[in-house]
Amino acid sequence: MDILSRDELIQLTQMPRQTSVSIYMPSHRTVEIEQDPIRLRNLLRKAEEQLVESGVRSTVASDILEAAQRLLSDGLFWRNQGDGLALFLAPDLFRHYRLPSSFQELVVVAERFHIKPLLPLLSGDGLFYVLAVSQNQVRLIQCSRDSLRTVTPDSVPESLAETLKYDNPERQLQFHTGTGTGPGKRRAMFHGHGVGMEDTKDNILRYFQQIDRGLREVLQNERAPLVVAGVDYLHSIYRQANSYTYLLGEGIEGNPDGLSAEDLQKQAWTIVEPYHKRGQAEALDRYCATAGTGLATNDVEQALLAAYDGRISTLLVALEVQQWGSFDAEKRSVRLHQQPEPGDDDLLDFTAAYTLAKAGTVYAVEASEVPDGSPVAAVFRY
């Protein structure tokens, strides 16, 4: 399965405006996989009809959908599915994601990609990272509740020994690993002139500072929680080196070298799940506390303009609800329509995309979870 990062999602929202097709569908890991290509074929037929209705020539519509059509006969692709499939097509562009969340069938043809169904992957059941660090190896694992992939950047040192070998020869230490006193734990043993506890801590701190610098390649635009896995005394030293805002205070204790990525994901989820739920509850509390003060709104037009201006800090937006219309940025005018018209966007999706792109937090939730019976609830920065 694939994991969609915040960066990748923002890239989808910032593609040049052009004829864009977004397709969402449920898929199956083992059972009913023969039905999934049939489901996609029907959705592609629906997308072609919508393209032609929007004024696209049938030959151009076929060209846009061609890459997705080729998936229909790809048996290996269908044998490696998650719970949901998302496809994004435009002239000379095709991306697809096999994801751990099921989607309702949806086809949207507009001038930008429709991303709202993906947003729960970045909130309640969404993205988090595990940094498994010992003096022998470093692993960065990108996870959701149901999937994972190892994404350790090349700029991260492979071990403490690799970091130390670049020291001034006068400060170099001979280093090897021995068995620690606790079960499954290891400790580093140093020997050399003048080497004591402070020297050991300083060397580990430099090692962790180098890891922290290397992680910026992956984490620089992320807001997902980071859980550190390591023997107990390493946690406090890593916190000294850390520059990532979303490092969680609680970590996984014990030597991670003997744990699989799946083991680390499961242990980290028990730490991350309350964090995700708390974030959404706090967003709702902030909205309720500021409603009616000018620092919050549940009006679609006001929320869209605030998102475009970068004023929204937190947005609750209804999944499975569309508000069609158009937005003229120069005139700052918004037109709402009951049914989609040529050139329309789902303005709820537009509001979510701009909030996300301008460093706001978005919670895409069931309509019943958005307060005051509106499809949006926004809290402003100012």
mmCIF file of C-alpha atoms in Angstrom:
data_model
loop_
_atom_site.group_PDB
_atom_site.id
_atom_site.type_symbol
_atom_site.label_atom_id
_atom_site.label_comp_id
_atom_site.label_asym_id
_atom_site.label_seq_id
_atom_site.Cartn_x
_atom_site.Cartn_y
_atom_site.Cartn_z
ATOM 1 C CA MET A 1 0.000 0.000 0.000
ATOM 2 C CA ASP A 2 0.981 3.610 -0.466
ATOM 3 C CA ILE A 3 1.107 6.349 2.154
ATOM 4 C CA LEU A 4 0.291 9.874 1.098
ATOM 5 C CA SER A 5 2.367 12.509 2.880
ATOM 6 C CA ARG A 6 1.293 16.073 3.573
ATOM 7 C CA ASP A 7 3.823 17.266 0.983
ATOM 8 C CA GLU A 8 2.415 14.993 -1.723
ATOM 9 C CA LEU A 9 -1.130 16.080 -0.931
ATOM 10 C CA ILE A 10 -0.177 19.756 -1.129
ATOM 11 C CA GLN A 11 1.506 19.098 -4.485
ATOM 12 C CA LEU A 12 -1.788 17.736 -5.798
ATOM 13 C CA THR A 13 -3.592 20.914 -4.717
ATOM 14 C CA GLN A 14 -1.023 23.160 -6.398
ATOM 15 C CA MET A 15 -1.035 21.629 -9.875
ATOM 16 C CA PRO A 16 -1.718 24.165 -12.657
ATOM 17 C CA ARG A 17 -5.414 24.627 -13.339
ATOM 18 C CA GLN A 18 -6.340 22.316 -16.189
ATOM 19 C CA THR A 19 -8.839 19.587 -16.934
ATOM 20 C CA SER A 20 -8.414 17.249 -13.970
ATOM 21 C CA VAL A 21 -10.096 13.957 -13.111
ATOM 22 C CA SER A 22 -10.225 12.595 -9.554
ATOM 23 C CA ILE A 23 -11.547 9.079 -8.995
ATOM 24 C CA TYR A 24 -12.125 7.361 -5.657
ATOM 25 C CA MET A 25 -13.335 3.806 -5.096
ATOM 26 C CA PRO A 26 -13.282 1.064 -2.461
ATOM 27 C CA SER A 27 -10.943 -1.841 -3.159
ATOM 28 C CA HIS A 28 -10.227 -5.220 -1.610
ATOM 29 C CA ARG A 29 -7.056 -6.848 -0.326
ATOM 30 C CA THR A 30 -8.095 -10.473 -0.868
ATOM 31 C CA VAL A 31 -11.779 -11.070 -1.547
ATOM 32 C CA GLU A 32 -13.796 -9.684 -4.461
ATOM 33 C CA ILE A 33 -10.668 -8.509 -6.266
ATOM 34 C CA GLU A 34 -12.284 -9.520 -9.574
ATOM 35 C CA GLN A 35 -14.973 -6.912 -8.942
ATOM 36 C CA ASP A 36 -12.497 -4.056 -8.507
ATOM 37 C CA PRO A 37 -11.416 -3.765 -12.190
ATOM 38 C CA ILE A 38 -15.094 -3.830 -13.180
ATOM 39 C CA ARG A 39 -15.795 -1.044 -10.676
ATOM 40 C CA LEU A 40 -12.937 1.042 -12.070
ATOM 41 C CA ARG A 41 -14.076 0.440 -15.663
ATOM 42 C CA ASN A 42 -17.513 1.816 -14.778
ATOM 43 C CA LEU A 43 -16.005 4.844 -13.043
ATOM 44 C CA LEU A 44 -13.746 5.559 -16.029
ATOM 45 C CA ARG A 45 -16.795 5.423 -18.287
ATOM 46 C CA LYS A 46 -18.495 7.929 -15.994
ATOM 47 C CA ALA A 47 -15.391 10.160 -16.036
ATOM 48 C CA GLU A 48 -15.338 10.108 -19.836
ATOM 49 C CA GLU A 49 -18.991 11.131 -19.949
ATOM 50 C CA GLN A 50 -18.330 14.022 -17.560
ATOM 51 C CA LEU A 51 -15.310 15.153 -19.581
ATOM 52 C CA VAL A 52 -17.319 15.237 -22.796
ATOM 53 C CA GLU A 53 -20.204 17.039 -21.064
ATOM 54 C CA SER A 54 -17.731 19.682 -19.845
ATOM 55 C CA GLY A 55 -16.652 20.396 -23.442
ATOM 56 C CA VAL A 56 -13.610 18.144 -23.799
ATOM 57 C CA ARG A 57 -13.359 16.385 -27.186
ATOM 58 C CA SER A 58 -13.866 12.629 -26.918
ATOM 59 C CA THR A 59 -10.396 11.883 -28.336
ATOM 60 C CA VAL A 60 -8.799 14.149 -25.711
ATOM 61 C CA ALA A 61 -10.906 12.551 -22.970
ATOM 62 C CA SER A 62 -9.690 9.109 -24.056
ATOM 63 C CA ASP A 63 -6.078 10.300 -23.973
ATOM 64 C CA ILE A 64 -6.470 11.656 -20.427
ATOM 65 C CA LEU A 65 -7.920 8.360 -19.183
ATOM 66 C CA GLU A 66 -5.631 6.034 -21.155
ATOM 67 C CA ALA A 67 -3.110 5.377 -18.364
ATOM 68 C CA ALA A 68 -5.876 4.349 -15.971
ATOM 69 C CA GLN A 69 -7.462 2.153 -18.638
ATOM 70 C CA ARG A 70 -4.214 0.150 -18.793
ATOM 71 C CA LEU A 71 -4.608 -0.784 -15.126
ATOM 72 C CA LEU A 72 -7.746 -2.761 -15.923
ATOM 73 C CA SER A 73 -5.732 -5.684 -17.323
ATOM 74 C CA ASP A 74 -2.851 -5.467 -14.809
ATOM 75 C CA GLY A 75 -3.406 -8.536 -12.630
ATOM 76 C CA LEU A 76 -0.432 -7.841 -10.356
ATOM 77 C CA PHE A 77 -1.776 -4.351 -9.610
ATOM 78 C CA TRP A 78 -5.131 -5.720 -8.477
ATOM 79 C CA ARG A 79 -3.528 -8.409 -6.298
ATOM 80 C CA ASN A 80 -1.750 -5.718 -4.262
ATOM 81 C CA GLN A 81 -4.544 -3.461 -3.081
ATOM 82 C CA GLY A 82 -5.430 -1.700 0.133
ATOM 83 C CA ASP A 83 -8.926 -0.722 1.231
ATOM 84 C CA GLY A 84 -9.277 2.203 -1.165
ATOM 85 C CA LEU A 85 -7.935 3.423 -4.492
ATOM 86 C CA ALA A 86 -7.489 7.068 -5.532
ATOM 87 C CA LEU A 87 -6.552 8.100 -9.076
ATOM 88 C CA PHE A 88 -5.639 11.541 -10.415
ATOM 89 C CA LEU A 89 -5.508 12.176 -14.142
ATOM 90 C CA ALA A 90 -4.817 15.240 -16.275
ATOM 91 C CA PRO A 91 -3.116 15.829 -19.641
ATOM 92 C CA ASP A 92 0.393 14.285 -19.304
ATOM 93 C CA LEU A 93 -0.171 13.366 -15.640
ATOM 94 C CA PHE A 94 -1.299 10.197 -13.867
ATOM 95 C CA ARG A 95 -0.966 9.327 -10.192
ATOM 96 C CA HIS A 96 -2.633 6.572 -8.230
ATOM 97 C CA TYR A 97 -2.544 5.593 -4.568
ATOM 98 C CA ARG A 98 -3.525 2.279 -2.978
ATOM 99 C CA LEU A 99 -4.550 3.369 0.490
ATOM 100 C CA PRO A 100 -5.590 1.883 3.847
ATOM 101 C CA SER A 101 -8.913 3.766 3.927
ATOM 102 C CA SER A 102 -12.033 2.792 2.039
ATOM 103 C CA PHE A 103 -13.740 5.426 -0.113
ATOM 104 C CA GLN A 104 -17.226 5.821 -1.466
ATOM 105 C CA GLU A 105 -17.303 5.821 -5.262
ATOM 106 C CA LEU A 106 -16.723 9.336 -6.544
ATOM 107 C CA VAL A 107 -15.740 10.928 -9.849
ATOM 108 C CA VAL A 108 -14.972 14.639 -10.001
ATOM 109 C CA VAL A 109 -14.058 16.471 -13.207
ATOM 110 C CA ALA A 110 -12.899 20.029 -12.575
ATOM 111 C CA GLU A 111 -9.942 22.336 -13.164
ATOM 112 C CA ARG A 112 -8.145 21.074 -10.065
ATOM 113 C CA PHE A 113 -7.899 17.777 -8.216
ATOM 114 C CA HIS A 114 -10.457 16.892 -5.553
ATOM 115 C CA ILE A 115 -8.543 15.971 -2.387
ATOM 116 C CA LYS A 116 -11.061 16.082 0.490
ATOM 117 C CA PRO A 117 -11.532 12.268 0.769
ATOM 118 C CA LEU A 118 -7.788 11.956 1.447
ATOM 119 C CA LEU A 119 -7.727 14.334 4.399
ATOM 120 C CA PRO A 120 -8.664 11.791 7.114
ATOM 121 C CA LEU A 121 -5.348 10.084 6.340
ATOM 122 C CA LEU A 122 -3.645 13.172 7.782
ATOM 123 C CA SER A 123 -5.849 13.452 10.869
ATOM 124 C CA GLY A 124 -7.818 10.908 12.875
ATOM 125 C CA ASP A 125 -6.430 7.695 11.400
ATOM 126 C CA GLY A 126 -3.606 9.428 9.699
ATOM 127 C CA LEU A 127 0.063 9.848 9.256
ATOM 128 C CA PHE A 128 2.756 9.426 11.893
ATOM 129 C CA TYR A 129 6.462 8.588 11.951
ATOM 130 C CA VAL A 130 8.548 6.216 14.030
ATOM 131 C CA LEU A 131 12.257 6.913 14.476
ATOM 132 C CA ALA A 132 13.902 3.668 15.589
ATOM 133 C CA VAL A 133 17.366 4.625 16.758
ATOM 134 C CA SER A 134 20.165 2.670 18.361
ATOM 135 C CA GLN A 135 23.920 3.052 18.243
ATOM 136 C CA ASN A 136 23.950 0.436 15.461
ATOM 137 C CA GLN A 137 21.259 1.614 13.049
ATOM 138 C CA VAL A 138 18.630 4.261 12.296
ATOM 139 C CA ARG A 139 15.221 3.669 10.682
ATOM 140 C CA LEU A 140 12.552 6.248 9.882
ATOM 141 C CA ILE A 141 9.201 4.571 9.250
ATOM 142 C CA GLN A 142 6.237 6.465 7.818
ATOM 143 C CA CYS A 143 3.002 4.937 9.103
ATOM 144 C CA SER A 144 -0.739 5.192 9.160
ATOM 145 C CA ARG A 145 -2.834 3.016 11.435
ATOM 146 C CA ASP A 146 -2.943 0.275 8.778
ATOM 147 C CA SER A 147 0.126 0.705 6.588
ATOM 148 C CA LEU A 148 3.799 1.634 6.653
ATOM 149 C CA ARG A 149 6.917 2.213 4.579
ATOM 150 C CA THR A 150 10.535 2.832 5.518
ATOM 151 C CA VAL A 151 11.667 6.284 4.356
ATOM 152 C CA THR A 152 15.083 6.727 5.998
ATOM 153 C CA PRO A 153 16.898 9.446 4.010
ATOM 154 C CA ASP A 154 20.471 8.855 2.814
ATOM 155 C CA SER A 155 21.586 11.948 4.718
ATOM 156 C CA VAL A 156 20.999 10.183 8.062
ATOM 157 C CA PRO A 157 24.084 8.399 9.467
ATOM 158 C CA GLU A 158 23.868 4.614 9.524
ATOM 159 C CA SER A 159 25.278 4.266 13.036
ATOM 160 C CA LEU A 160 27.088 6.019 15.858
ATOM 161 C CA ALA A 161 30.356 4.530 14.612
ATOM 162 C CA GLU A 162 29.862 6.246 11.238
ATOM 163 C CA THR A 163 29.423 9.592 12.995
ATOM 164 C CA LEU A 164 32.502 9.112 15.149
ATOM 165 C CA LYS A 165 34.812 8.174 12.295
ATOM 166 C CA TYR A 166 34.732 11.781 11.070
ATOM 167 C CA ASP A 167 35.943 13.143 14.403
ATOM 168 C CA ASN A 168 39.376 14.662 14.864
ATOM 169 C CA PRO A 169 41.786 11.699 15.294
ATOM 170 C CA GLU A 170 42.823 13.023 18.692
ATOM 171 C CA ARG A 171 39.208 12.670 19.861
ATOM 172 C CA GLN A 172 38.422 9.409 18.111
ATOM 173 C CA LEU A 173 37.125 6.616 20.260
ATOM 174 C CA GLN A 174 37.265 2.922 19.747
ATOM 175 C CA PHE A 175 33.701 1.755 19.963
ATOM 176 C CA HIS A 176 31.863 -1.538 20.161
ATOM 177 C CA THR A 177 28.479 -2.684 21.360
ATOM 178 C CA GLY A 178 27.845 -4.968 24.292
ATOM 179 C CA THR A 179 24.797 -6.372 25.968
ATOM 180 C CA GLY A 180 22.981 -4.021 28.347
ATOM 181 C CA THR A 181 21.602 -4.873 31.724
ATOM 182 C CA GLY A 182 17.961 -4.845 30.668
ATOM 183 C CA PRO A 183 16.227 -7.399 28.434
ATOM 184 C CA GLY A 184 16.688 -6.613 24.773
ATOM 185 C CA LYS A 185 18.854 -3.581 25.522
ATOM 186 C CA ARG A 186 22.363 -2.732 24.448
ATOM 187 C CA ARG A 187 24.891 -0.249 25.614
ATOM 188 C CA ALA A 188 27.872 1.311 23.901
ATOM 189 C CA MET A 189 31.314 0.756 25.345
ATOM 190 C CA PHE A 190 34.086 3.255 24.667
ATOM 191 C CA HIS A 191 37.732 3.057 25.499
ATOM 192 C CA GLY A 192 40.422 5.634 24.944
ATOM 193 C CA HIS A 193 42.315 8.298 26.783
ATOM 194 C CA GLY A 194 40.180 10.633 28.848
ATOM 195 C CA VAL A 195 36.886 9.082 27.913
ATOM 196 C CA GLY A 196 34.153 9.347 30.547
ATOM 197 C CA MET A 197 30.412 9.584 30.861
ATOM 198 C CA GLU A 198 30.268 13.177 29.577
ATOM 199 C CA ASP A 199 32.342 12.239 26.519
ATOM 200 C CA THR A 200 29.957 9.371 25.811
ATOM 201 C CA LYS A 201 26.902 11.622 26.110
ATOM 202 C CA ASP A 202 28.510 14.302 23.918
ATOM 203 C CA ASN A 203 29.226 11.762 21.190
ATOM 204 C CA ILE A 204 25.660 10.431 21.269
ATOM 205 C CA LEU A 205 24.345 13.989 21.208
ATOM 206 C CA ARG A 206 26.419 14.776 18.084
ATOM 207 C CA TYR A 207 25.122 11.555 16.526
ATOM 208 C CA PHE A 208 21.547 12.577 17.232
ATOM 209 C CA GLN A 209 22.123 16.118 15.950
ATOM 210 C CA GLN A 210 23.327 14.625 12.680
ATOM 211 C CA ILE A 211 20.237 12.396 12.551
ATOM 212 C CA ASP A 212 18.005 15.426 13.225
ATOM 213 C CA ARG A 213 19.606 17.358 10.354
ATOM 214 C CA GLY A 214 19.139 14.409 8.019
ATOM 215 C CA LEU A 215 15.467 14.006 8.928
ATOM 216 C CA ARG A 216 14.662 17.525 7.760
ATOM 217 C CA GLU A 217 14.765 16.211 4.192
ATOM 218 C CA VAL A 218 11.622 14.185 4.940
ATOM 219 C CA LEU A 219 9.975 16.103 7.784
ATOM 220 C CA GLN A 220 10.528 19.771 6.874
ATOM 221 C CA ASN A 221 6.907 20.378 5.798
ATOM 222 C CA GLU A 222 5.240 17.707 7.919
ATOM 223 C CA ARG A 223 2.998 18.122 10.954
ATOM 224 C CA ALA A 224 2.618 14.433 11.700
ATOM 225 C CA PRO A 225 3.609 13.178 15.153
ATOM 226 C CA LEU A 226 7.021 11.547 15.552
ATOM 227 C CA VAL A 227 7.577 8.700 18.027
ATOM 228 C CA VAL A 228 11.129 7.767 19.015
ATOM 229 C CA ALA A 229 11.974 4.129 19.754
ATOM 230 C CA GLY A 230 15.172 3.450 21.667
ATOM 231 C CA VAL A 231 16.671 2.377 24.979
ATOM 232 C CA ASP A 232 15.514 4.554 27.834
ATOM 233 C CA TYR A 233 18.589 6.771 28.338
ATOM 234 C CA LEU A 234 18.655 7.754 24.650
ATOM 235 C CA HIS A 235 15.237 9.466 24.736
ATOM 236 C CA SER A 236 16.312 12.458 26.811
ATOM 237 C CA ILE A 237 19.462 12.939 24.741
ATOM 238 C CA TYR A 238 17.478 12.812 21.499
ATOM 239 C CA ARG A 239 15.080 15.470 22.791
ATOM 240 C CA GLN A 240 18.082 17.781 23.256
ATOM 241 C CA ALA A 241 19.063 17.297 19.602
ATOM 242 C CA ASN A 242 15.547 17.416 18.136
ATOM 243 C CA SER A 243 14.298 20.378 16.085
ATOM 244 C CA TYR A 244 11.044 18.776 14.828
ATOM 245 C CA THR A 245 8.046 20.464 16.441
ATOM 246 C CA TYR A 246 5.814 17.392 16.510
ATOM 247 C CA LEU A 247 8.066 15.006 18.446
ATOM 248 C CA LEU A 248 5.838 13.322 21.045
ATOM 249 C CA GLY A 249 6.919 13.234 24.674
ATOM 250 C CA GLU A 250 6.124 9.545 25.016
ATOM 251 C CA GLY A 251 8.230 7.037 23.116
ATOM 252 C CA ILE A 252 8.878 3.308 22.727
ATOM 253 C CA GLU A 253 11.478 2.115 25.221
ATOM 254 C CA GLY A 254 13.857 -0.781 24.588
ATOM 255 C CA ASN A 255 16.321 -1.700 21.901
ATOM 256 C CA PRO A 256 14.445 -1.442 18.564
ATOM 257 C CA ASP A 257 17.000 -3.430 16.555
ATOM 258 C CA GLY A 258 15.144 -6.689 17.170
ATOM 259 C CA LEU A 259 11.720 -5.245 16.301
ATOM 260 C CA SER A 260 10.183 -5.329 12.839
ATOM 261 C CA ALA A 261 8.689 -2.233 11.254
ATOM 262 C CA GLU A 262 5.259 -3.764 11.871
ATOM 263 C CA ASP A 263 6.018 -4.217 15.586
ATOM 264 C CA LEU A 264 7.133 -0.596 15.866
ATOM 265 C CA GLN A 265 4.052 0.636 13.996
ATOM 266 C CA LYS A 266 1.686 -1.215 16.342
ATOM 267 C CA GLN A 267 3.425 0.018 19.485
ATOM 268 C CA ALA A 268 3.547 3.589 18.184
ATOM 269 C CA TRP A 269 -0.151 3.582 17.255
ATOM 270 C CA THR A 270 -1.113 3.092 20.905
ATOM 271 C CA ILE A 271 0.756 6.347 21.602
ATOM 272 C CA VAL A 272 -0.450 8.235 18.529
ATOM 273 C CA GLU A 273 -4.173 7.354 18.547
ATOM 274 C CA PRO A 274 -5.053 9.482 21.617
ATOM 275 C CA TYR A 275 -2.978 12.331 20.156
ATOM 276 C CA HIS A 276 -5.028 12.318 16.941
ATOM 277 C CA LYS A 277 -8.362 12.147 18.773
ATOM 278 C CA ARG A 278 -7.326 14.912 21.157
ATOM 279 C CA GLY A 279 -6.436 17.191 18.234
ATOM 280 C CA GLN A 280 -9.894 16.972 16.681
ATOM 281 C CA ALA A 281 -11.612 17.465 20.049
ATOM 282 C CA GLU A 282 -9.477 20.546 20.723
ATOM 283 C CA ALA A 283 -10.331 21.933 17.272
ATOM 284 C CA LEU A 284 -14.034 21.607 18.043
ATOM 285 C CA ASP A 285 -13.571 23.256 21.439
ATOM 286 C CA ARG A 286 -11.688 26.190 19.857
ATOM 287 C CA TYR A 287 -14.471 26.711 17.335
ATOM 288 C CA CYS A 288 -17.198 26.638 20.000
ATOM 289 C CA ALA A 289 -15.234 29.074 22.175
ATOM 290 C CA THR A 290 -14.699 31.596 19.336
ATOM 291 C CA ALA A 291 -17.979 31.302 17.392
ATOM 292 C CA GLY A 292 -19.660 34.685 17.183
ATOM 293 C CA THR A 293 -16.506 36.627 18.100
ATOM 294 C CA GLY A 294 -15.234 37.294 14.568
ATOM 295 C CA LEU A 295 -12.474 34.723 15.038
ATOM 296 C CA ALA A 296 -14.490 31.823 13.612
ATOM 297 C CA THR A 297 -17.104 31.177 10.929
ATOM 298 C CA ASN A 298 -19.381 28.478 9.596
ATOM 299 C CA ASP A 299 -20.178 30.445 6.429
ATOM 300 C CA VAL A 300 -18.802 28.788 3.260
ATOM 301 C CA GLU A 301 -18.004 32.067 1.486
ATOM 302 C CA GLN A 302 -16.229 33.609 4.489
ATOM 303 C CA ALA A 303 -14.289 30.406 5.133
ATOM 304 C CA LEU A 304 -13.143 30.198 1.506
ATOM 305 C CA LEU A 305 -11.870 33.793 1.482
ATOM 306 C CA ALA A 306 -10.124 33.289 4.831
ATOM 307 C CA ALA A 307 -8.475 30.088 3.572
ATOM 308 C CA TYR A 308 -7.270 31.872 0.431
ATOM 309 C CA ASP A 309 -5.785 34.627 2.626
ATOM 310 C CA GLY A 310 -4.072 32.101 4.893
ATOM 311 C CA ARG A 311 -6.113 33.139 7.942
ATOM 312 C CA ILE A 312 -7.504 29.723 8.928
ATOM 313 C CA SER A 313 -5.613 27.910 11.658
ATOM 314 C CA THR A 314 -8.056 24.998 12.008
ATOM 315 C CA LEU A 315 -10.834 23.775 9.717
ATOM 316 C CA LEU A 316 -13.508 21.164 10.241
ATOM 317 C CA VAL A 317 -15.038 20.223 6.884
ATOM 318 C CA ALA A 318 -17.711 17.689 5.976
ATOM 319 C CA LEU A 319 -16.663 14.685 3.917
ATOM 320 C CA GLU A 320 -19.129 13.381 1.318
ATOM 321 C CA VAL A 321 -20.688 16.849 0.935
ATOM 322 C CA GLN A 322 -20.012 19.123 -2.021
ATOM 323 C CA GLN A 323 -20.747 22.817 -2.369
ATOM 324 C CA TRP A 324 -20.354 23.660 -6.035
ATOM 325 C CA GLY A 325 -19.498 27.120 -7.207
ATOM 326 C CA SER A 326 -16.785 29.419 -8.515
ATOM 327 C CA PHE A 327 -14.252 31.765 -6.969
ATOM 328 C CA ASP A 328 -12.735 34.829 -8.645
ATOM 329 C CA ALA A 329 -9.574 35.649 -6.696
ATOM 330 C CA GLU A 330 -9.072 39.071 -8.330
ATOM 331 C CA LYS A 331 -12.610 40.247 -7.602
ATOM 332 C CA ARG A 332 -12.760 38.237 -4.346
ATOM 333 C CA SER A 333 -16.195 37.058 -5.384
ATOM 334 C CA VAL A 334 -17.782 33.689 -4.638
ATOM 335 C CA ARG A 335 -20.758 32.187 -6.460
ATOM 336 C CA LEU A 336 -22.565 29.191 -5.016
ATOM 337 C CA HIS A 337 -24.567 26.755 -7.181
ATOM 338 C CA GLN A 338 -26.957 23.971 -6.271
ATOM 339 C CA GLN A 339 -25.643 21.778 -9.105
ATOM 340 C CA PRO A 340 -22.176 21.793 -10.712
ATOM 341 C CA GLU A 341 -21.832 24.099 -13.695
ATOM 342 C CA PRO A 342 -18.974 24.219 -16.239
ATOM 343 C CA GLY A 343 -15.817 25.515 -14.550
ATOM 344 C CA ASP A 344 -17.150 24.896 -11.027
ATOM 345 C CA ASP A 345 -15.150 23.566 -8.084
ATOM 346 C CA ASP A 346 -16.302 21.942 -4.904
ATOM 347 C CA LEU A 347 -15.669 25.040 -2.779
ATOM 348 C CA LEU A 348 -15.425 22.947 0.393
ATOM 349 C CA ASP A 349 -12.560 21.059 -1.200
ATOM 350 C CA PHE A 350 -11.036 24.344 -2.358
ATOM 351 C CA THR A 351 -11.231 25.722 1.206
ATOM 352 C CA ALA A 352 -9.599 22.598 2.642
ATOM 353 C CA ALA A 353 -6.830 22.641 0.023
ATOM 354 C CA TYR A 354 -5.909 26.276 0.685
ATOM 355 C CA THR A 355 -6.010 25.767 4.450
ATOM 356 C CA LEU A 356 -3.656 22.822 4.117
ATOM 357 C CA ALA A 357 -1.317 24.595 1.683
ATOM 358 C CA LYS A 358 -1.030 27.597 4.019
ATOM 359 C CA ALA A 359 -0.013 25.546 7.060
ATOM 360 C CA GLY A 360 -3.463 25.191 8.614
ATOM 361 C CA THR A 361 -4.827 21.997 10.135
ATOM 362 C CA VAL A 362 -7.776 20.289 8.466
ATOM 363 C CA TYR A 363 -10.084 17.668 9.938
ATOM 364 C CA ALA A 364 -12.350 16.086 7.318
ATOM 365 C CA VAL A 365 -15.194 14.483 9.266
ATOM 366 C CA GLU A 366 -18.724 13.216 8.899
ATOM 367 C CA ALA A 367 -21.225 16.026 8.333
ATOM 368 C CA SER A 368 -22.846 15.315 11.701
ATOM 369 C CA GLU A 369 -19.536 16.101 13.436
ATOM 370 C CA VAL A 370 -19.339 19.656 12.051
ATOM 371 C CA PRO A 371 -21.088 21.998 14.516
ATOM 372 C CA ASP A 372 -24.051 24.274 13.785
ATOM 373 C CA GLY A 373 -25.345 22.195 10.870
ATOM 374 C CA SER A 374 -22.916 23.764 8.387
ATOM 375 C CA PRO A 375 -20.469 21.854 6.165
ATOM 376 C CA VAL A 376 -17.565 23.984 7.474
ATOM 377 C CA ALA A 377 -16.355 25.333 10.805
ATOM 378 C CA ALA A 378 -13.228 27.492 10.647
ATOM 379 C CA VAL A 379 -11.126 29.054 13.383
ATOM 380 C CA PHE A 380 -9.057 32.079 12.308
ATOM 381 C CA ARG A 381 -5.504 32.962 13.212
ATOM 382 C CA TYR A 382 -6.491 36.619 13.489
#
